[in-house]
Coordinates of C-alpha atoms and ligand atoms in Angstrom, one line a residue:
X7 CA 16.0 61.5 40.4
X8 CA 19.8 62.5 41.2
X9 CA 22.0 61.8 38.3
X10 CA 25.0 62.6 40.4
X11 CA 27.9 59.6 40.8
X12 CA 27.5 58.2 44.1
X13 CA 30.8 58.0 45.9
X14 CA 31.5 54.5 44.8
X15 CA 30.6 55.5 41.2
X16 CA 33.0 58.7 41.6
X17 CA 35.8 56.1 42.9
X18 CA 35.4 54.0 40.0
X19 CA 35.3 56.8 37.5
X20 CA 38.5 58.4 39.1
X21 CA 40.1 55.0 38.7
X22 CA 39.1 54.6 35.4
X23 CA 40.3 57.8 33.9
X24 CA 43.8 57.2 35.7
X25 CA 43.9 53.9 33.8
X26 CA 42.6 55.3 30.2
X27 CA 45.3 58.1 30.8
X28 CA 48.1 55.5 31.0
X29 CA 46.8 52.9 28.7
X30 CA 44.4 54.1 26.0
X31 CA 47.0 55.8 24.0
X32 CA 48.2 52.1 22.7
X33 CA 45.3 51.5 21.0
X34 CA 43.7 53.1 17.8
X35 CA 40.1 54.2 18.1
X36 CA 39.0 54.0 14.6
X37 CA 39.6 52.5 11.2
X38 CA 41.0 49.1 10.4
X39 CA 43.7 49.4 13.0
X40 CA 40.5 49.8 15.7
X41 CA 39.0 46.2 14.6
X42 CA 42.4 44.6 14.5
X43 CA 43.3 45.7 18.0
X44 CA 39.6 45.4 19.4
X45 CA 40.3 42.0 20.9
X46 CA 43.5 43.1 22.7
X47 CA 41.7 46.3 23.8
X48 CA 38.9 44.2 25.0
X49 CA 41.2 41.9 27.4
X50 CA 42.9 45.1 28.7
X51 CA 39.6 46.7 29.6
X52 CA 38.7 43.3 31.2
X53 CA 41.8 43.0 33.2
X54 CA 41.5 46.2 34.6
X55 CA 38.0 45.8 36.0
X56 CA 36.3 47.9 33.2
X57 CA 34.8 45.5 31.1
X58 CA 31.6 43.2 31.6
X59 CA 31.1 45.1 35.0
X60 CA 27.4 44.4 34.9
X61 CA 27.2 40.9 33.9
X62 CA 27.0 38.0 36.4
X63 CA 30.0 37.2 38.6
X64 CA 29.5 33.3 38.0
X65 CA 30.7 34.2 34.1
X66 CA 33.2 36.6 35.1
X67 CA 31.4 39.8 35.2
X68 CA 31.2 42.1 38.7
X69 CA 27.2 42.4 38.8
X70 CA 27.7 46.2 39.3
X71 CA 24.4 47.9 38.3
X72 CA 24.4 49.0 34.3
X73 CA 25.1 52.7 35.4
X74 CA 28.5 51.4 35.5
X75 CA 28.6 50.6 31.8
X76 CA 27.3 54.1 31.5
X77 CA 30.5 55.7 33.4
X78 CA 32.9 53.4 31.2
X79 CA 31.3 54.8 27.9
X80 CA 31.5 58.6 29.2
X81 CA 34.8 58.1 30.4
X82 CA 36.3 56.6 27.2
X83 CA 34.7 59.0 24.7
X84 CA 36.1 61.8 27.0
X85 CA 39.6 60.4 26.7
X86 CA 39.1 59.5 22.8
X87 CA 40.0 56.2 23.8
X88 CA 38.8 52.9 21.6
X89 CA 34.9 52.1 22.0
X90 CA 33.8 49.6 24.4
X91 CA 33.1 46.3 22.2
X92 CA 29.6 45.9 22.1
X93 CA 29.1 42.4 22.8
X94 CA 25.9 42.8 24.9
X95 CA 23.3 41.2 22.3
X96 CA 25.4 38.0 22.4
X97 CA 25.5 37.8 26.2
X98 CA 21.7 38.9 26.8
X99 CA 20.8 36.2 24.0
X100 CA 22.6 33.6 25.7
X101 CA 22.1 34.3 29.1
X102 CA 18.2 34.4 28.9
X103 CA 18.1 31.8 26.2
X104 CA 21.1 29.0 26.4
X105 CA 20.9 26.3 29.0
X106 CA 23.6 26.3 32.0
X107 CA 26.1 24.2 30.0
X108 CA 26.1 26.7 27.4
X109 CA 26.4 29.7 29.7
X110 CA 29.2 28.0 31.5
X111 CA 31.0 27.1 28.3
X112 CA 30.7 30.3 26.6
X113 CA 30.0 33.4 28.9
X114 CA 33.4 33.6 30.5
X115 CA 35.6 33.5 27.0
X116 CA 33.0 36.4 25.4
X117 CA 33.2 38.3 28.4
X118 CA 36.9 38.3 29.3
X119 CA 37.5 38.8 25.3
X120 CA 39.8 35.7 24.9
X121 CA 37.2 34.0 22.6
X122 CA 35.8 36.3 19.7
X123 CA 32.6 36.3 18.1
X124 CA 30.6 37.4 15.3
X125 CA 27.0 37.8 14.2
X126 CA 25.6 35.7 11.0
X127 CA 22.4 36.8 10.4
X128 CA 22.1 38.5 7.1
X129 CA 22.0 37.4 3.8
X130 CA 22.4 38.4 0.2
X131 CA 18.3 37.9 0.1
X132 CA 17.6 39.1 3.9
X133 CA 18.4 41.8 5.5
X134 CA 15.7 44.2 6.6
X135 CA 13.2 41.3 6.2
X136 CA 15.5 39.0 7.6
X137 CA 13.0 36.1 8.6
X138 CA 13.2 35.6 4.7
X139 CA 16.5 34.0 5.4
X140 CA 17.1 30.8 3.5
X141 CA 20.4 29.2 5.2
X142 CA 19.1 26.0 5.8
X143 CA 19.8 23.9 8.8
X144 CA 18.8 19.8 8.3
X145 CA 18.8 17.5 11.3
X146 CA 21.3 14.8 11.0
X147 CA 22.4 12.2 13.6
X148 CA 23.8 14.1 16.6
X149 CA 23.3 17.6 15.3
X150 CA 22.3 19.8 12.3
X151 CA 24.0 20.3 8.6
X152 CA 24.2 23.7 7.9
X153 CA 24.5 25.0 4.1
X154 CA 24.0 28.8 3.2
X155 CA 25.6 32.3 2.4
X156 CA 25.9 35.3 5.0
X157 CA 26.8 38.8 4.4
X158 CA 27.9 41.8 6.1
X159 CA 29.1 39.7 9.0
X160 CA 31.8 42.0 11.2
X161 CA 34.6 40.6 12.3
X162 CA 34.1 36.9 10.7
X163 CA 38.0 36.9 9.8
X164 CA 39.0 37.2 13.6
X165 CA 36.2 35.1 15.2
X166 CA 36.2 31.8 17.0
X167 CA 32.6 31.9 17.3
X168 CA 29.7 33.2 15.3
X169 CA 25.8 33.1 16.3
X170 CA 24.0 32.1 13.2
X171 CA 20.3 32.0 12.3
X172 CA 19.3 29.1 10.1
X173 CA 16.2 27.8 8.9
X174 CA 15.3 24.1 10.4
X175 CA 11.8 23.7 8.9
X176 CA 11.4 25.0 5.8
X177 CA 7.6 24.3 5.8
X178 CA 6.8 26.5 9.0
X179 CA 5.9 30.2 8.7
X180 CA 8.2 32.6 8.2
X181 CA 8.8 33.7 11.6
X182 CA 8.8 30.1 12.9
X183 CA 11.2 27.4 11.6
X184 CA 14.4 29.5 12.3
X185 CA 17.1 27.9 14.8
X186 CA 20.0 30.1 16.7
X187 CA 22.9 28.0 16.5
X188 CA 26.6 28.8 17.9
X189 CA 29.2 27.9 15.1
X190 CA 32.5 27.0 15.6
X191 CA 34.2 29.3 12.8
X192 CA 37.2 26.8 12.5
X193 CA 34.7 24.2 11.4
X194 CA 35.3 22.3 7.9
X195 CA 33.1 23.9 5.3
X196 CA 33.1 27.5 6.9
X197 CA 34.5 30.1 4.2
X198 CA 35.3 33.7 5.1
X199 CA 35.8 36.2 2.4
X200 CA 36.6 39.7 3.8
X201 CA 34.9 42.8 1.9
X202 CA 36.6 46.0 1.0
X203 CA 34.1 49.1 1.5
X204 CA 34.2 52.2 -0.4
X205 CA 36.0 53.9 2.5
X206 CA 39.0 51.4 1.9
X207 CA 38.3 49.6 5.1
X208 CA 37.5 45.9 5.6
X209 CA 35.4 44.7 8.8
X210 CA 32.8 43.0 6.9
X211 CA 32.7 39.5 5.6
X212 CA 30.9 37.0 3.5
X213 CA 30.6 33.7 5.2
X214 CA 29.7 30.4 3.1
X215 CA 28.6 27.5 4.7
X216 CA 29.3 24.3 3.0
X217 CA 27.8 21.1 4.9
X218 CA 29.1 22.6 8.1
X219 CA 28.2 20.2 10.8
X220 CA 26.9 22.1 14.3
X221 CA 26.4 19.5 17.0
X222 CA 22.9 19.2 19.2
X223 CA 24.3 21.0 22.1
X224 CA 25.5 24.2 20.2
X225 CA 21.7 25.1 19.5
X226 CA 20.3 27.6 21.7
X227 CA 16.7 27.3 22.8
X228 CA 14.0 25.5 20.9
X229 CA 14.8 24.6 17.0
X230 CA 12.1 26.5 15.8
X231 CA 12.2 29.6 18.1
X232 CA 15.5 31.6 16.9
X233 CA 13.5 34.4 15.9
X234 CA 12.4 35.4 19.4
X235 CA 16.0 35.1 20.6
X236 CA 16.8 37.2 17.3
X237 CA 14.5 40.1 17.9
X238 CA 15.4 40.4 21.8
X239 CA 19.1 40.3 21.0
X240 CA 18.7 43.0 18.1
X241 CA 17.2 45.5 20.4
X242 CA 20.1 45.3 22.9
X243 CA 22.6 45.7 19.8
X244 CA 20.5 49.1 18.8
X245 CA 20.6 50.7 22.2
X246 CA 24.1 49.7 22.4
X247 CA 24.7 51.7 18.7
X248 CA 22.8 54.7 19.7
X249 CA 24.7 55.2 23.1
X250 CA 28.0 54.8 21.7
X251 CA 27.6 56.8 18.6
X252 CA 26.0 59.9 20.4
X253 CA 28.6 60.0 23.2
X254 CA 31.6 59.5 20.6
X255 CA 30.3 61.9 17.7
X256 CA 29.7 64.9 20.3
X257 CA 32.9 64.5 22.0
X258 CA 35.0 64.4 18.3
X259 CA 33.0 67.6 17.4
X260 CA 33.7 69.6 20.8
X261 CA 37.5 68.8 20.0
X262 CA 37.1 69.6 16.7
X263 CA 35.4 73.0 17.7
X264 CA 38.9 73.8 19.7
X265 CA 41.1 73.1 17.0
X266 CA 39.2 75.3 14.5
X267 CA 38.5 78.3 16.7
X268 CA 35.2 80.4 16.9
X269 CA 35.3 82.2 13.7
X270 CA 32.7 80.1 11.8
X271 CA 29.9 80.8 13.5
X272 CA 27.5 79.2 11.4
X273 CA 29.1 75.9 11.7
X274 CA 29.4 76.4 15.4
X275 CA 26.1 77.2 15.9
X276 CA 25.1 73.7 14.2
X277 CA 27.6 72.4 16.6
X278 CA 25.7 73.6 19.3
X279 CA 22.3 72.2 17.9
X280 CA 24.1 68.5 17.6
X281 CA 25.2 69.2 21.1
X282 CA 21.9 69.8 22.2
X283 CA 20.5 66.9 20.2
X284 CA 23.4 64.5 21.6
X285 CA 22.4 65.6 25.2
X286 CA 18.6 64.8 24.6
X287 CA 19.6 61.4 23.1
X288 CA 22.0 60.5 26.2
X289 CA 19.0 61.2 28.5
X290 CA 16.9 58.9 26.4
X291 CA 19.6 56.1 26.4
X292 CA 20.1 56.7 30.3
X293 CA 16.3 55.9 30.4
X294 CA 16.5 52.9 28.6
X295 CA 19.6 51.9 30.8
X296 CA 17.3 52.5 33.8
X297 CA 14.8 50.0 32.4
X298 CA 17.4 47.5 32.6
X299 CA 18.3 48.5 36.0
X300 CA 14.9 47.6 36.9
X301 CA 15.0 44.3 35.6
X302 CA 12.9 45.0 32.1
X303 CA 13.7 44.0 29.2
X304 CA 14.9 46.3 26.0
X305 CA 12.0 48.0 24.9
X306 CA 11.0 49.7 21.3
X307 CA 13.0 52.7 22.5
X308 CA 16.1 51.0 21.2
X309 CA 14.6 51.8 17.8
X310 CA 14.2 55.7 18.7
X311 CA 17.6 55.4 20.3
X312 CA 19.0 53.9 16.6
X313 CA 17.1 56.4 14.8
X314 CA 17.6 59.2 16.7
X315 CA 21.5 58.8 16.3
X316 CA 21.3 58.3 12.3
X317 CA 19.6 62.1 12.9
X318 CA 22.5 63.2 14.8
X319 CA 25.3 61.4 12.4
X320 CA 23.8 63.5 9.8
X321 CA 23.8 66.7 11.4
X322 CA 27.0 65.9 13.1
X323 CA 28.8 65.6 9.8
X324 CA 27.5 68.1 7.9
X325 CA 28.8 70.6 10.8
X326 CA 32.2 69.0 11.2
X327 CA 32.7 69.4 7.4
X328 CA 31.6 73.0 8.0
X329 CA 33.7 73.6 10.8
X330 CA 36.9 71.9 9.0
X331 CA 36.8 73.2 5.7
X332 CA 39.9 72.3 3.6
X333 CA 41.4 70.7 6.7
X334 CA 39.1 68.0 6.6
X335 CA 40.7 66.7 3.1
X336 CA 43.8 65.9 5.4
X337 CA 43.8 62.2 5.8
X338 CA 45.8 62.5 9.0
X339 CA 43.6 65.0 10.7
X340 CA 42.9 64.6 14.0
X341 CA 40.2 63.8 15.1
X342 CA 40.1 62.1 11.8
X343 CA 37.0 63.9 9.2
X344 CA 37.0 62.3 6.0
X345 CA 37.5 58.7 7.3
X346 CA 34.2 58.7 9.5
X347 CA 32.4 60.9 6.8
X348 CA 32.9 57.8 4.3
X349 CA 32.1 55.6 7.0
X350 CA 28.8 57.3 8.2
X351 CA 26.2 55.1 5.4
X352 CA 27.2 51.8 7.0
X353 CA 26.7 53.6 10.3
X354 CA 23.1 54.2 9.3
X355 CA 22.5 50.7 8.2
X356 CA 24.2 48.6 11.0
X357 CA 21.7 47.2 13.6
X358 CA 18.9 48.0 11.1
X359 CA 18.1 50.8 8.4
X360 CA 16.4 54.1 9.3
X361 CA 13.2 53.1 7.3
X362 CA 12.8 49.9 9.4
X363 CA 13.3 51.9 12.7
X364 CA 10.8 54.2 11.4
X365 CA 8.4 51.4 10.8
X366 CA 8.9 49.8 14.1
X367 CA 8.3 53.3 16.0
X368 CA 5.2 53.8 14.1
X369 CA 3.8 50.0 14.9
X370 CA 5.2 49.4 18.1
X371 CA 5.8 52.7 19.9
X372 CA 2.7 54.8 18.2
X373 CA 0.4 51.9 17.9
X374 CA -0.3 52.8 14.2
X375 CA -2.2 50.1 12.0
X376 CA 0.2 48.0 9.8
X377 CA -1.4 47.5 6.3
Ligands
FAD426 C1 28.1 48.3 9.9 C2 27.5 47.1 9.9 C3 27.5 46.1 10.3 C4 26.7 45.0 10.2 N1 27.2 43.9 11.0 C5 26.5 42.9 10.5 C6 26.8 41.7 11.6 O1 27.9 41.4 12.2 N2 26.0 40.6 11.0 C7 25.0 40.5 10.3 O2 24.1 39.4 10.4 N3 24.4 41.7 9.4 C8 25.2 42.6 9.9 N4 25.0 43.9 9.0 C9 24.0 43.8 8.2 C10 22.7 44.7 8.6 O3 22.1 44.1 9.2 C11 22.0 44.9 6.9 O4 22.7 45.5 6.1 C12 20.6 45.7 7.4 O5 19.8 44.7 8.2 C13 20.0 46.3 6.0 O6 19.6 45.0 5.1 P1 20.6 45.0 3.4 O7 21.5 45.5 3.6 O8 19.8 43.6 2.9 O9 19.5 46.1 2.9 P2 18.0 46.0 2.5 O10 17.1 45.2 3.5 O11 18.0 45.3 1.1 O12 17.4 47.5 2.7 C14 17.8 48.3 1.5 C15 17.1 49.7 1.6 O13 15.6 49.4 1.2 C16 15.0 49.8 2.5 N5 13.9 49.1 2.8 C17 13.7 47.5 3.2 N6 12.5 47.4 3.6 C18 12.1 48.0 3.7 C19 10.5 48.1 4.1 N7 9.9 47.4 4.5 N8 9.8 49.6 4.3 C20 10.8 50.7 3.9 N9 12.0 50.5 3.3 C21 12.6 49.4 3.5 C22 16.1 50.0 3.6 O14 15.6 50.8 4.7 C23 17.3 50.4 2.6 O15 17.3 51.7 2.8 C24 25.9 45.1 9.3 C25 25.6 46.2 8.8 C26 26.4 47.1 8.6 C27 26.0 48.5 7.9

């Protein structure tokens, strides 16, 4: 297979590179400023033709092959620009499982960034074992009354809408009786409480749902089939995480090496190892992308991508601290070192913990028996 750009892809890449050169500096690539500016960044990318490139034209996309998303991610990383907002899991969930009315209502705003979204899956008693969730959706006239408590909901404080899992049938088997709802976050009874992390950063929230009315037409798919929807959207999310983090970290390290110079041999060797490992993950993510190009759904390799990313992160931060030494203590070092170091534990957990990915790989990829 020829991995070089076609003439059309090369022209797209050039246009993007020029656009990033002129526009990216106005947006922050990390920390709280990234999250607060993410909505504007999303809309700027979309208006310039660099967001939603592979999604259907009917909903505001361009229907280009997914390789254009890869080009966008690569050029964004090279420019040190903020990451492309990762919304694929929501778009895929709604495209595959929502009816046409829901798609027409929500996909355009989701893709062009004028309506912001969050995902309310995790609860204080249901994280890795998500099917233990206890948020309850009780059937009432014309809709559902939702009561429960979500946690670690990224961006809930900025989102107009949320995709929410809630138990519709408490008597059904654990993985059945769960519904996937779209919730207007301004509805009466939705209370959002931001959580400050050890790093000082925000991003997460607790969401309390007290007698929140969700109309019937905001249920996606069947009332008892939300679990299969959640599983397919989480696979898309994991691939995106693996892809973004790989590109981002390898590039940050390269820039770090340029600053610190070649005198620290051991750390530079570690950097070489990280680069090689990162290149291998990129090849794997590309393979996953090719599966998507061929029209196949996301596969269990999403768990390998996520797990490999975790390994890369661990190696990357050891190498980075080795390279920078005391410079790392400077709060404003560029690229930032300490802030992402403190953020690393959260990145390891988001989209599913390493232990859970290993379990998925063992059973779904290697076919090992489960006890
Ligand atoms: C950056 C980030 C963003 C997030 N964004 C969102 C979001 O937008 N929406 C949302 O709903 N959630 C979000 N989350 C929550 C995330 O999905 C959960 O934190 C994650 O699924 C783990 O659940 P938990 O925190 O309850 O940990 P637990 O499930 O309690 O796990 C604790 C520890 O036990 C281990 N463990 C658990 N079960 C097993 C097992 N069977 N075998 C071996 N080890 C096990 C885990 O690996 C982990 O080390 C986010 C989390 C992070 C860090």
